[in-house]
Amino acid sequence: MHPLAKYRVEFPIFQQKIYLNSCSLGALSTRVRRKLNEMLDLWDARGASAWYDVWWGACEQLRQWYGEVIGASSGQIALHASVSTATAVLASALDYTKRPKVVTTALDFPTVAYQWLAKRPAGVEVVVVESPDGVTVPVEAIARAVDERTALVATSHVFFTTGAIQDLRAISDAAHAKGALCFVDAYQSVGQIPLEVGASGVDFLTAGGLKWLLGGTGIVFLYVRDELVKKLTPTVTGWFAHEHQFAFDPREIVWYADAKRFQQGTPALAAVYTQLGGMEIIREIGVPRIRDVTQQLTEDLISRLQAAGHELRMAQRPADRSAIVMVSSADPAAGVKRLADHGVIVDYRPGHVRISPYFYNLAEDNAAAVQFLSA
Ligand SMILES: Cc1ncc(COP(=O)(O)O)c(C=O)c1O
């Protein structure tokens, strides 16, 4: 038993199922349920009056905790409902007049590229860097795509399709070398992979509750580097970006001086609370310890799959792999169903069954998944 196995009792799903799908949705914990009930009880007992002395503070607490998990301050964090909305607001703040190009890769989650594809009628060009091996994208290829007409490099920390971890420092350096900025979708990394946003050199970064931060749907953050907070003004916005939002003045926007200027509307409080519950666990354990255990479980799963003769799509070096394991399959949907029939929950993407262990899994879970997948 590994040192974090004791947390498994906090995740009731394991009483019924073997859950190996955290890269789609982190498992629900009793702590998260308790936190959600706290919010519902306040709603019940006090209605809107809870905003002033409790809920407002809960949102600020979450900004602080999101900041801490990536080594940022709360002033660099805006709350959002999804990666799509966070990216859309960021995209609205950039000037494409002299730099109409946005560079992304074939392996990134497409909602990021969509924000700029939607701006094609306004002259924005999206350049998609291909992956030669279907697993990674060489940083040299990204660097070659960036030029003096590039506004932004927009890519992932961990690719959702392959689990490969990208070198953010090298990518942000490549962007900055040509005067472009760097935006990172870290939805598949924050929580499972340690990340210091300052050392990474990136300008913008988004991640959130759905997967590795154990907070469920509807709550993400956008990090903006200090210097850019002051320089950029969004053109997609809302009253939660207005410093004097309770003045209700329709004549003028007074932007928050910090990253809150990138927010839009009223946060989903239920999601803020579920994320606070998830973050309690992440903070208690610490991301480096989560990474240690999760990496061991991932390598254990890989060895078992290889021993059973499965072909895997993954980065060559273990240090570049995260806890997303792609197993080649002629009929992945059938494989997922077969596993589900045996109480093992995994997922699929085109051509692959996708299995993702986390710190609350055990080697026995891996063994069961491999047994039923190979049957
Ligand atoms: C890397 C990555 N980015 C973004 C998303 C989803 O974005 P949104 O919050 O807009 O649904 C996912 C998956 O849900 C993802 O894996």
PDB file of N, CA and C in Angstrom, residues 153-246:
ATOM      1  N   VAL A 153       1.619  31.970 -28.560  1.00  0.00           N
ATOM      2  CA  VAL A 153       1.693  30.505 -28.651  1.00  0.00           C
ATOM      3  C   VAL A 153       0.696  29.989 -27.616  1.00  0.00           C
ATOM      4  N   ALA A 154      -0.243  29.156 -28.046  1.00  0.00           N
ATOM      5  CA  ALA A 154      -1.274  28.632 -27.146  1.00  0.00           C
ATOM      6  C   ALA A 154      -1.207  27.113 -27.179  1.00  0.00           C
ATOM      7  N   THR A 155      -0.754  26.527 -26.080  1.00  0.00           N
ATOM      8  CA  THR A 155      -0.611  25.073 -26.062  1.00  0.00           C
ATOM      9  C   THR A 155      -0.823  24.538 -24.638  1.00  0.00           C
ATOM     10  N   SER A 156      -0.644  23.229 -24.473  1.00  0.00           N
ATOM     11  CA  SER A 156      -0.954  22.585 -23.188  1.00  0.00           C
ATOM     12  C   SER A 156       0.303  22.320 -22.378  1.00  0.00           C
ATOM     13  N   HIS A 157       0.119  22.132 -21.079  1.00  0.00           N
ATOM     14  CA  HIS A 157       1.210  21.594 -20.262  1.00  0.00           C
ATOM     15  C   HIS A 157       1.252  20.075 -20.457  1.00  0.00           C
ATOM     16  N   VAL A 158       0.092  19.430 -20.266  1.00  0.00           N
ATOM     17  CA  VAL A 158      -0.035  17.983 -20.509  1.00  0.00           C
ATOM     18  C   VAL A 158      -1.043  17.801 -21.640  1.00  0.00           C
ATOM     19  N   PHE A 159      -0.684  17.027 -22.660  1.00  0.00           N
ATOM     20  CA  PHE A 159      -1.622  16.775 -23.760  1.00  0.00           C
ATOM     21  C   PHE A 159      -2.704  15.788 -23.327  1.00  0.00           C
ATOM     22  N   PHE A 160      -3.957  16.171 -23.530  1.00  0.00           N
ATOM     23  CA  PHE A 160      -5.075  15.295 -23.121  1.00  0.00           C
ATOM     24  C   PHE A 160      -5.108  14.000 -23.932  1.00  0.00           C
ATOM     25  N   THR A 161      -4.533  14.037 -25.115  1.00  0.00           N
ATOM     26  CA  THR A 161      -4.572  12.887 -26.014  1.00  0.00           C
ATOM     27  C   THR A 161      -3.494  11.855 -25.724  1.00  0.00           C
ATOM     28  N   THR A 162      -2.400  12.288 -25.100  1.00  0.00           N
ATOM     29  CA  THR A 162      -1.259  11.370 -24.957  1.00  0.00           C
ATOM     30  C   THR A 162      -0.661  11.368 -23.560  1.00  0.00           C
ATOM     31  N   GLY A 163      -1.037  12.328 -22.727  1.00  0.00           N
ATOM     32  CA  GLY A 163      -0.457  12.435 -21.383  1.00  0.00           C
ATOM     33  C   GLY A 163       0.952  12.996 -21.366  1.00  0.00           C
ATOM     34  N   ALA A 164       1.530  13.314 -22.528  1.00  0.00           N
ATOM     35  CA  ALA A 164       2.908  13.821 -22.554  1.00  0.00           C
ATOM     36  C   ALA A 164       2.981  15.215 -21.928  1.00  0.00           C
ATOM     37  N   ILE A 165       4.048  15.421 -21.158  1.00  0.00           N
ATOM     38  CA  ILE A 165       4.251  16.706 -20.478  1.00  0.00           C
ATOM     39  C   ILE A 165       5.160  17.576 -21.348  1.00  0.00           C
ATOM     40  N   GLN A 166       4.765  18.816 -21.569  1.00  0.00           N
ATOM     41  CA  GLN A 166       5.608  19.718 -22.374  1.00  0.00           C
ATOM     42  C   GLN A 166       6.528  20.553 -21.471  1.00  0.00           C
ATOM     43  N   ASP A 167       7.645  20.960 -22.042  1.00  0.00           N
ATOM     44  CA  ASP A 167       8.615  21.809 -21.344  1.00  0.00           C
ATOM     45  C   ASP A 167       8.170  23.272 -21.503  1.00  0.00           C
ATOM     46  N   LEU A 168       7.504  23.780 -20.488  1.00  0.00           N
ATOM     47  CA  LEU A 168       6.917  25.124 -20.616  1.00  0.00           C
ATOM     48  C   LEU A 168       7.973  26.212 -20.740  1.00  0.00           C
ATOM     49  N   ARG A 169       9.077  26.025 -20.027  1.00  0.00           N
ATOM     50  CA  ARG A 169      10.131  27.047 -20.102  1.00  0.00           C
ATOM     51  C   ARG A 169      10.639  27.178 -21.542  1.00  0.00           C
ATOM     52  N   ALA A 170      10.868  26.030 -22.179  1.00  0.00           N
ATOM     53  CA  ALA A 170      11.389  26.062 -23.552  1.00  0.00           C
ATOM     54  C   ALA A 170      10.364  26.695 -24.496  1.00  0.00           C
ATOM     55  N   ILE A 171       9.093  26.399 -24.270  1.00  0.00           N
ATOM     56  CA  ILE A 171       8.048  26.953 -25.158  1.00  0.00           C
ATOM     57  C   ILE A 171       7.892  28.458 -24.939  1.00  0.00           C
ATOM     58  N   SER A 172       7.868  28.873 -23.665  1.00  0.00           N
ATOM     59  CA  SER A 172       7.694  30.320 -23.431  1.00  0.00           C
ATOM     60  C   SER A 172       8.925  31.074 -23.941  1.00  0.00           C
ATOM     61  N   ASP A 173      10.121  30.478 -23.799  1.00  0.00           N
ATOM     62  CA  ASP A 173      11.326  31.133 -24.340  1.00  0.00           C
ATOM     63  C   ASP A 173      11.225  31.284 -25.860  1.00  0.00           C
ATOM     64  N   ALA A 174      10.718  30.234 -26.518  1.00  0.00           N
ATOM     65  CA  ALA A 174      10.588  30.283 -27.984  1.00  0.00           C
ATOM     66  C   ALA A 174       9.613  31.384 -28.398  1.00  0.00           C
ATOM     67  N   ALA A 175       8.526  31.519 -27.645  1.00  0.00           N
ATOM     68  CA  ALA A 175       7.549  32.577 -27.954  1.00  0.00           C
ATOM     69  C   ALA A 175       8.175  33.951 -27.731  1.00  0.00           C
ATOM     70  N   HIS A 176       8.789  34.114 -26.568  1.00  0.00           N
ATOM     71  CA  HIS A 176       9.325  35.430 -26.207  1.00  0.00           C
ATOM     72  C   HIS A 176      10.477  35.856 -27.121  1.00  0.00           C
ATOM     73  N   ALA A 177      11.227  34.872 -27.626  1.00  0.00           N
ATOM     74  CA  ALA A 177      12.365  35.201 -28.506  1.00  0.00           C
ATOM     75  C   ALA A 177      11.906  35.997 -29.724  1.00  0.00           C
ATOM     76  N   LYS A 178      10.646  35.812 -30.130  1.00  0.00           N
ATOM     77  CA  LYS A 178      10.133  36.552 -31.295  1.00  0.00           C
ATOM     78  C   LYS A 178       9.128  37.631 -30.884  1.00  0.00           C
ATOM     79  N   GLY A 179       9.091  37.917 -29.590  1.00  0.00           N
ATOM     80  CA  GLY A 179       8.193  38.974 -29.109  1.00  0.00           C
ATOM     81  C   GLY A 179       6.746  38.543 -28.968  1.00  0.00           C
ATOM     82  N   ALA A 180       6.491  37.223 -29.053  1.00  0.00           N
ATOM     83  CA  ALA A 180       5.114  36.725 -28.880  1.00  0.00           C
ATOM     84  C   ALA A 180       4.875  36.376 -27.404  1.00  0.00           C
ATOM     85  N   LEU A 181       3.619  36.180 -27.051  1.00  0.00           N
ATOM     86  CA  LEU A 181       3.260  35.789 -25.682  1.00  0.00           C
ATOM     87  C   LEU A 181       2.943  34.292 -25.657  1.00  0.00           C
ATOM     88  N   CYS A 182       2.806  33.751 -24.430  1.00  0.00           N
ATOM     89  CA  CYS A 182       2.610  32.311 -24.301  1.00  0.00           C
ATOM     90  C   CYS A 182       1.452  32.008 -23.347  1.00  0.00           C
ATOM     91  N   PHE A 183       0.478  31.262 -23.847  1.00  0.00           N
ATOM     92  CA  PHE A 183      -0.705  30.881 -23.065  1.00  0.00           C
ATOM     93  C   PHE A 183      -0.713  29.361 -22.923  1.00  0.00           C
ATOM     94  N   VAL A 184      -0.957  28.878 -21.690  1.00  0.00           N
ATOM     95  CA  VAL A 184      -0.924  27.433 -21.465  1.00  0.00           C
ATOM     96  C   VAL A 184      -2.241  26.937 -20.878  1.00  0.00           C
ATOM     97  N   ASP A 185      -2.780  25.905 -21.524  1.00  0.00           N
ATOM     98  CA  ASP A 185      -3.927  25.175 -20.995  1.00  0.00           C
ATOM     99  C   ASP A 185      -3.363  24.059 -20.112  1.00  0.00           C
ATOM    100  N   ALA A 186      -3.468  24.264 -18.806  1.00  0.00           N
ATOM    101  CA  ALA A 186      -2.876  23.301 -17.857  1.00  0.00           C
ATOM    102  C   ALA A 186      -3.967  22.491 -17.152  1.00  0.00           C
ATOM    103  N   TYR A 187      -5.115  22.353 -17.815  1.00  0.00           N
ATOM    104  CA  TYR A 187      -6.240  21.631 -17.195  1.00  0.00           C
ATOM    105  C   TYR A 187      -5.854  20.186 -16.862  1.00  0.00           C
ATOM    106  N   GLN A 188      -4.985  19.602 -17.707  1.00  0.00           N
ATOM    107  CA  GLN A 188      -4.600  18.203 -17.479  1.00  0.00           C
ATOM    108  C   GLN A 188      -3.356  18.078 -16.613  1.00  0.00           C
ATOM    109  N   SER A 189      -2.881  19.187 -16.047  1.00  0.00           N
ATOM    110  CA  SER A 189      -1.661  19.038 -15.248  1.00  0.00           C
ATOM    111  C   SER A 189      -1.801  19.540 -13.820  1.00  0.00           C
ATOM    112  N   VAL A 190      -2.421  20.702 -13.611  1.00  0.00           N
ATOM    113  CA  VAL A 190      -2.407  21.289 -12.265  1.00  0.00           C
ATOM    114  C   VAL A 190      -3.144  20.365 -11.284  1.00  0.00           C
ATOM    115  N   GLY A 191      -2.437  19.975 -10.249  1.00  0.00           N
ATOM    116  CA  GLY A 191      -2.932  18.981  -9.293  1.00  0.00           C
ATOM    117  C   GLY A 191      -2.063  17.738  -9.358  1.00  0.00           C
ATOM    118  N   GLN A 192      -1.878  17.209 -10.567  1.00  0.00           N
ATOM    119  CA  GLN A 192      -1.067  15.980 -10.686  1.00  0.00           C
ATOM    120  C   GLN A 192       0.416  16.251 -10.957  1.00  0.00           C
ATOM    121  N   ILE A 193       0.752  17.415 -11.525  1.00  0.00           N
ATOM    122  CA  ILE A 193       2.144  17.718 -11.875  1.00  0.00           C
ATOM    123  C   ILE A 193       2.538  19.049 -11.217  1.00  0.00           C
ATOM    124  N   PRO A 194       3.638  19.080 -10.473  1.00  0.00           N
ATOM    125  CA  PRO A 194       4.054  20.360  -9.879  1.00  0.00           C
ATOM    126  C   PRO A 194       4.307  21.408 -10.970  1.00  0.00           C
ATOM    127  N   LEU A 195       3.918  22.626 -10.682  1.00  0.00           N
ATOM    128  CA  LEU A 195       4.065  23.695 -11.667  1.00  0.00           C
ATOM    129  C   LEU A 195       4.305  25.020 -10.942  1.00  0.00           C
ATOM    130  N   GLU A 196       5.430  25.655 -11.233  1.00  0.00           N
ATOM    131  CA  GLU A 196       5.732  26.991 -10.714  1.00  0.00           C
ATOM    132  C   GLU A 196       5.602  27.943 -11.887  1.00  0.00           C
ATOM    133  N   VAL A 197       4.576  28.747 -11.850  1.00  0.00           N
ATOM    134  CA  VAL A 197       4.265  29.530 -13.038  1.00  0.00           C
ATOM    135  C   VAL A 197       5.355  30.574 -13.329  1.00  0.00           C
ATOM    136  N   GLY A 198       5.990  31.101 -12.271  1.00  0.00           N
ATOM    137  CA  GLY A 198       7.061  32.089 -12.480  1.00  0.00           C
ATOM    138  C   GLY A 198       8.225  31.462 -13.235  1.00  0.00           C
ATOM    139  N   ALA A 199       8.671  30.297 -12.763  1.00  0.00           N
ATOM    140  CA  ALA A 199       9.807  29.619 -13.396  1.00  0.00           C
ATOM    141  C   ALA A 199       9.466  29.164 -14.819  1.00  0.00           C
ATOM    142  N   SER A 200       8.200  28.898 -15.063  1.00  0.00           N
ATOM    143  CA  SER A 200       7.809  28.420 -16.401  1.00  0.00           C
ATOM    144  C   SER A 200       7.890  29.536 -17.440  1.00  0.00           C
ATOM    145  N   GLY A 201       7.828  30.781 -16.975  1.00  0.00           N
ATOM    146  CA  GLY A 201       7.935  31.918 -17.895  1.00  0.00           C
ATOM    147  C   GLY A 201       6.676  32.192 -18.705  1.00  0.00           C
ATOM    148  N   VAL A 202       5.591  31.434 -18.471  1.00  0.00           N
ATOM    149  CA  VAL A 202       4.407  31.640 -19.315  1.00  0.00           C
ATOM    150  C   VAL A 202       3.687  32.924 -18.902  1.00  0.00           C
ATOM    151  N   ASP A 203       2.928  33.475 -19.836  1.00  0.00           N
ATOM    152  CA  ASP A 203       2.251  34.744 -19.587  1.00  0.00           C
ATOM    153  C   ASP A 203       0.835  34.544 -19.069  1.00  0.00           C
ATOM    154  N   PHE A 204       0.190  33.489 -19.551  1.00  0.00           N
ATOM    155  CA  PHE A 204      -1.197  33.198 -19.156  1.00  0.00           C
ATOM    156  C   PHE A 204      -1.322  31.688 -18.969  1.00  0.00           C
ATOM    157  N   LEU A 205      -2.185  31.296 -18.042  1.00  0.00           N
ATOM    158  CA  LEU A 205      -2.357  29.857 -17.819  1.00  0.00           C
ATOM    159  C   LEU A 205      -3.758  29.620 -17.265  1.00  0.00           C
ATOM    160  N   THR A 206      -4.371  28.552 -17.727  1.00  0.00           N
ATOM    161  CA  THR A 206      -5.686  28.195 -17.203  1.00  0.00           C
ATOM    162  C   THR A 206      -5.683  26.744 -16.726  1.00  0.00           C
ATOM    163  N   ALA A 207      -6.480  26.485 -15.682  1.00  0.00           N
ATOM    164  CA  ALA A 207      -6.684  25.119 -15.165  1.00  0.00           C
ATOM    165  C   ALA A 207      -7.909  25.206 -14.261  1.00  0.00           C
ATOM    166  N   GLY A 208      -8.313  24.094 -13.672  1.00  0.00           N
ATOM    167  CA  GLY A 208      -9.506  24.180 -12.840  1.00  0.00           C
ATOM    168  C   GLY A 208      -9.893  22.877 -12.187  1.00  0.00           C
ATOM    169  N   GLY A 209     -11.160  22.827 -11.750  1.00  0.00           N
ATOM    170  CA  GLY A 209     -11.603  21.800 -10.818  1.00  0.00           C
ATOM    171  C   GLY A 209     -11.889  20.427 -11.386  1.00  0.00           C
ATOM    172  N   LEU A 210     -12.268  20.368 -12.635  1.00  0.00           N
ATOM    173  CA  LEU A 210     -12.879  19.167 -13.203  1.00  0.00           C
ATOM    174  C   LEU A 210     -12.120  17.866 -12.981  1.00  0.00           C
ATOM    175  N   LYS A 211     -10.795  17.952 -13.109  1.00  0.00           N
ATOM    176  CA  LYS A 211     -10.016  16.709 -13.177  1.00  0.00           C
ATOM    177  C   LYS A 211      -9.145  16.558 -11.941  1.00  0.00           C
ATOM    178  N   TRP A 212      -7.915  17.011 -12.022  1.00  0.00           N
ATOM    179  CA  TRP A 212      -6.889  16.710 -11.015  1.00  0.00           C
ATOM    180  C   TRP A 212      -6.999  17.588  -9.779  1.00  0.00           C
ATOM    181  N   LEU A 213      -7.844  18.610  -9.782  1.00  0.00           N
ATOM    182  CA  LEU A 213      -8.036  19.423  -8.575  1.00  0.00           C
ATOM    183  C   LEU A 213      -9.304  19.028  -7.827  1.00  0.00           C
ATOM    184  N   LEU A 214      -9.959  17.989  -8.277  1.00  0.00           N
ATOM    185  CA  LEU A 214     -11.025  17.302  -7.527  1.00  0.00           C
ATOM    186  C   LEU A 214     -12.212  18.177  -7.177  1.00  0.00           C
ATOM    187  N   GLY A 215     -12.467  19.214  -7.991  1.00  0.00           N
ATOM    188  CA  GLY A 215     -13.517  20.168  -7.637  1.00  0.00           C
ATOM    189  C   GLY A 215     -14.775  20.089  -8.479  1.00  0.00           C
ATOM    190  N   GLY A 216     -14.809  19.208  -9.476  1.00  0.00           N
ATOM    191  CA  GLY A 216     -16.006  19.077 -10.303  1.00  0.00           C
ATOM    192  C   GLY A 216     -16.104  20.136 -11.380  1.00  0.00           C
ATOM    193  N   THR A 217     -17.291  20.225 -11.973  1.00  0.00           N
ATOM    194  CA  THR A 217     -17.486  21.073 -13.156  1.00  0.00           C
ATOM    195  C   THR A 217     -17.720  22.542 -12.788  1.00  0.00           C
ATOM    196  N   GLY A 218     -17.467  23.395 -13.772  1.00  0.00           N
ATOM    197  CA  GLY A 218     -17.948  24.787 -13.687  1.00  0.00           C
ATOM    198  C   GLY A 218     -17.053  25.751 -12.953  1.00  0.00           C
ATOM    199  N   ILE A 219     -15.795  25.369 -12.669  1.00  0.00           N
ATOM    200  CA  ILE A 219     -14.925  26.320 -11.986  1.00  0.00           C
ATOM    201  C   ILE A 219     -13.480  26.158 -12.466  1.00  0.00           C
ATOM    202  N   VAL A 220     -12.944  27.221 -13.057  1.00  0.00           N
ATOM    203  CA  VAL A 220     -11.550  27.226 -13.507  1.00  0.00           C
ATOM    204  C   VAL A 220     -10.951  28.591 -13.156  1.00  0.00           C
ATOM    205  N   PHE A 221      -9.651  28.711 -13.402  1.00  0.00           N
ATOM    206  CA  PHE A 221      -9.013  30.009 -13.192  1.00  0.00           C
ATOM    207  C   PHE A 221      -8.197  30.394 -14.418  1.00  0.00           C
ATOM    208  N   LEU A 222      -7.973  31.699 -14.537  1.00  0.00           N
ATOM    209  CA  LEU A 222      -7.037  32.227 -15.529  1.00  0.00           C
ATOM    210  C   LEU A 222      -5.956  32.971 -14.768  1.00  0.00           C
ATOM    211  N   TYR A 223      -4.706  32.548 -14.957  1.00  0.00           N
ATOM    212  CA  TYR A 223      -3.556  33.272 -14.388  1.00  0.00           C
ATOM    213  C   TYR A 223      -3.054  34.250 -15.439  1.00  0.00           C
ATOM    214  N   VAL A 224      -2.751  35.470 -15.005  1.00  0.00           N
ATOM    215  CA  VAL A 224      -2.162  36.471 -15.906  1.00  0.00           C
ATOM    216  C   VAL A 224      -0.927  37.051 -15.227  1.00  0.00           C
ATOM    217  N   ARG A 225       0.180  37.056 -15.954  1.00  0.00           N
ATOM    218  CA  ARG A 225       1.433  37.613 -15.409  1.00  0.00           C
ATOM    219  C   ARG A 225       1.231  39.097 -15.085  1.00  0.00           C
ATOM    220  N   ASP A 226       1.796  39.515 -13.920  1.00  0.00           N
ATOM    221  CA  ASP A 226       1.558  40.867 -13.389  1.00  0.00           C
ATOM    222  C   ASP A 226       1.644  41.990 -14.420  1.00  0.00           C
ATOM    223  N   GLU A 227       2.767  42.019 -15.123  1.00  0.00           N
ATOM    224  CA  GLU A 227       3.030  43.107 -16.048  1.00  0.00           C
ATOM    225  C   GLU A 227       1.927  43.212 -17.114  1.00  0.00           C
ATOM    226  N   LEU A 228       1.370  42.050 -17.498  1.00  0.00           N
ATOM    227  CA  LEU A 228       0.349  42.040 -18.553  1.00  0.00           C
ATOM    228  C   LEU A 228      -1.025  42.403 -18.010  1.00  0.00           C
ATOM    229  N   VAL A 229      -1.247  42.134 -16.725  1.00  0.00           N
ATOM    230  CA  VAL A 229      -2.537  42.519 -16.125  1.00  0.00           C
ATOM    231  C   VAL A 229      -2.769  43.999 -16.384  1.00  0.00           C
ATOM    232  N   LYS A 230      -1.740  44.780 -16.166  1.00  0.00           N
ATOM    233  CA  LYS A 230      -1.898  46.239 -16.291  1.00  0.00           C
ATOM    234  C   LYS A 230      -1.963  46.692 -17.750  1.00  0.00           C
ATOM    235  N   LYS A 231      -1.328  45.907 -18.635  1.00  0.00           N
ATOM    236  CA  LYS A 231      -1.248  46.340 -20.046  1.00  0.00           C
ATOM    237  C   LYS A 231      -2.491  45.982 -20.848  1.00  0.00           C
ATOM    238  N   LEU A 232      -3.175  44.903 -20.468  1.00  0.00           N
ATOM    239  CA  LEU A 232      -4.232  44.360 -21.330  1.00  0.00           C
ATOM    240  C   LEU A 232      -5.621  44.747 -20.849  1.00  0.00           C
ATOM    241  N   THR A 233      -6.486  44.983 -21.803  1.00  0.00           N
ATOM    242  CA  THR A 233      -7.876  45.306 -21.498  1.00  0.00           C
ATOM    243  C   THR A 233      -8.776  44.374 -22.308  1.00  0.00           C
ATOM    244  N   PRO A 234      -9.583  43.571 -21.638  1.00  0.00           N
ATOM    245  CA  PRO A 234     -10.450  42.656 -22.398  1.00  0.00           C
ATOM    246  C   PRO A 234     -11.542  43.401 -23.153  1.00  0.00           C
ATOM    247  N   THR A 235     -12.026  42.802 -24.222  1.00  0.00           N
ATOM    248  CA  THR A 235     -13.200  43.351 -24.913  1.00  0.00           C
ATOM    249  C   THR A 235     -14.394  42.405 -24.783  1.00  0.00           C
ATOM    250  N   VAL A 236     -14.177  41.266 -24.135  1.00  0.00           N
ATOM    251  CA  VAL A 236     -15.283  40.402 -23.694  1.00  0.00           C
ATOM    252  C   VAL A 236     -15.224  40.460 -22.177  1.00  0.00           C
ATOM    253  N   THR A 237     -16.318  40.876 -21.531  1.00  0.00           N
ATOM    254  CA  THR A 237     -16.205  41.186 -20.107  1.00  0.00           C
ATOM    255  C   THR A 237     -17.522  40.981 -19.358  1.00  0.00           C
ATOM    256  N   GLY A 238     -17.613  41.580 -18.189  1.00  0.00           N
ATOM    257  CA  GLY A 238     -18.816  41.494 -17.371  1.00  0.00           C
ATOM    258  C   GLY A 238     -18.612  42.303 -16.098  1.00  0.00           C
ATOM    259  N   TRP A 239     -19.637  42.346 -15.283  1.00  0.00           N
ATOM    260  CA  TRP A 239     -19.569  43.269 -14.133  1.00  0.00           C
ATOM    261  C   TRP A 239     -18.627  42.795 -13.039  1.00  0.00           C
ATOM    262  N   PHE A 240     -18.195  41.511 -13.068  1.00  0.00           N
ATOM    263  CA  PHE A 240     -17.218  41.047 -12.076  1.00  0.00           C
ATOM    264  C   PHE A 240     -15.783  41.438 -12.459  1.00  0.00           C
ATOM    265  N   ALA A 241     -15.654  42.223 -13.556  1.00  0.00           N
ATOM    266  CA  ALA A 241     -14.351  42.776 -13.923  1.00  0.00           C
ATOM    267  C   ALA A 241     -14.256  44.242 -13.501  1.00  0.00           C
ATOM    268  N   HIS A 242     -15.357  44.776 -13.011  1.00  0.00           N
ATOM    269  CA  HIS A 242     -15.466  46.207 -12.708  1.00  0.00           C
ATOM    270  C   HIS A 242     -15.128  46.466 -11.248  1.00  0.00           C
ATOM    271  N   GLU A 243     -14.168  47.360 -11.041  1.00  0.00           N
ATOM    272  CA  GLU A 243     -13.700  47.602  -9.673  1.00  0.00           C
ATOM    273  C   GLU A 243     -14.812  48.136  -8.770  1.00  0.00           C
ATOM    274  N   HIS A 244     -15.717  48.899  -9.342  1.00  0.00           N
ATOM    275  CA  HIS A 244     -16.824  49.429  -8.521  1.00  0.00           C
ATOM    276  C   HIS A 244     -18.124  48.805  -9.013  1.00  0.00           C
ATOM    277  N   GLN A 245     -18.176  47.508  -9.000  1.00  0.00           N
ATOM    278  CA  GLN A 245     -19.299  46.830  -9.642  1.00  0.00           C
ATOM    279  C   GLN A 245     -20.633  47.171  -8.986  1.00  0.00           C
ATOM    280  N   PHE A 246     -20.599  47.518  -7.708  1.00  0.00           N
ATOM    281  CA  PHE A 246     -21.864  47.831  -7.031  1.00  0.00           C
ATOM    282  C   PHE A 246     -22.272  49.292  -7.179  1.00  0.00           C
TER     283      PHE A 246
END
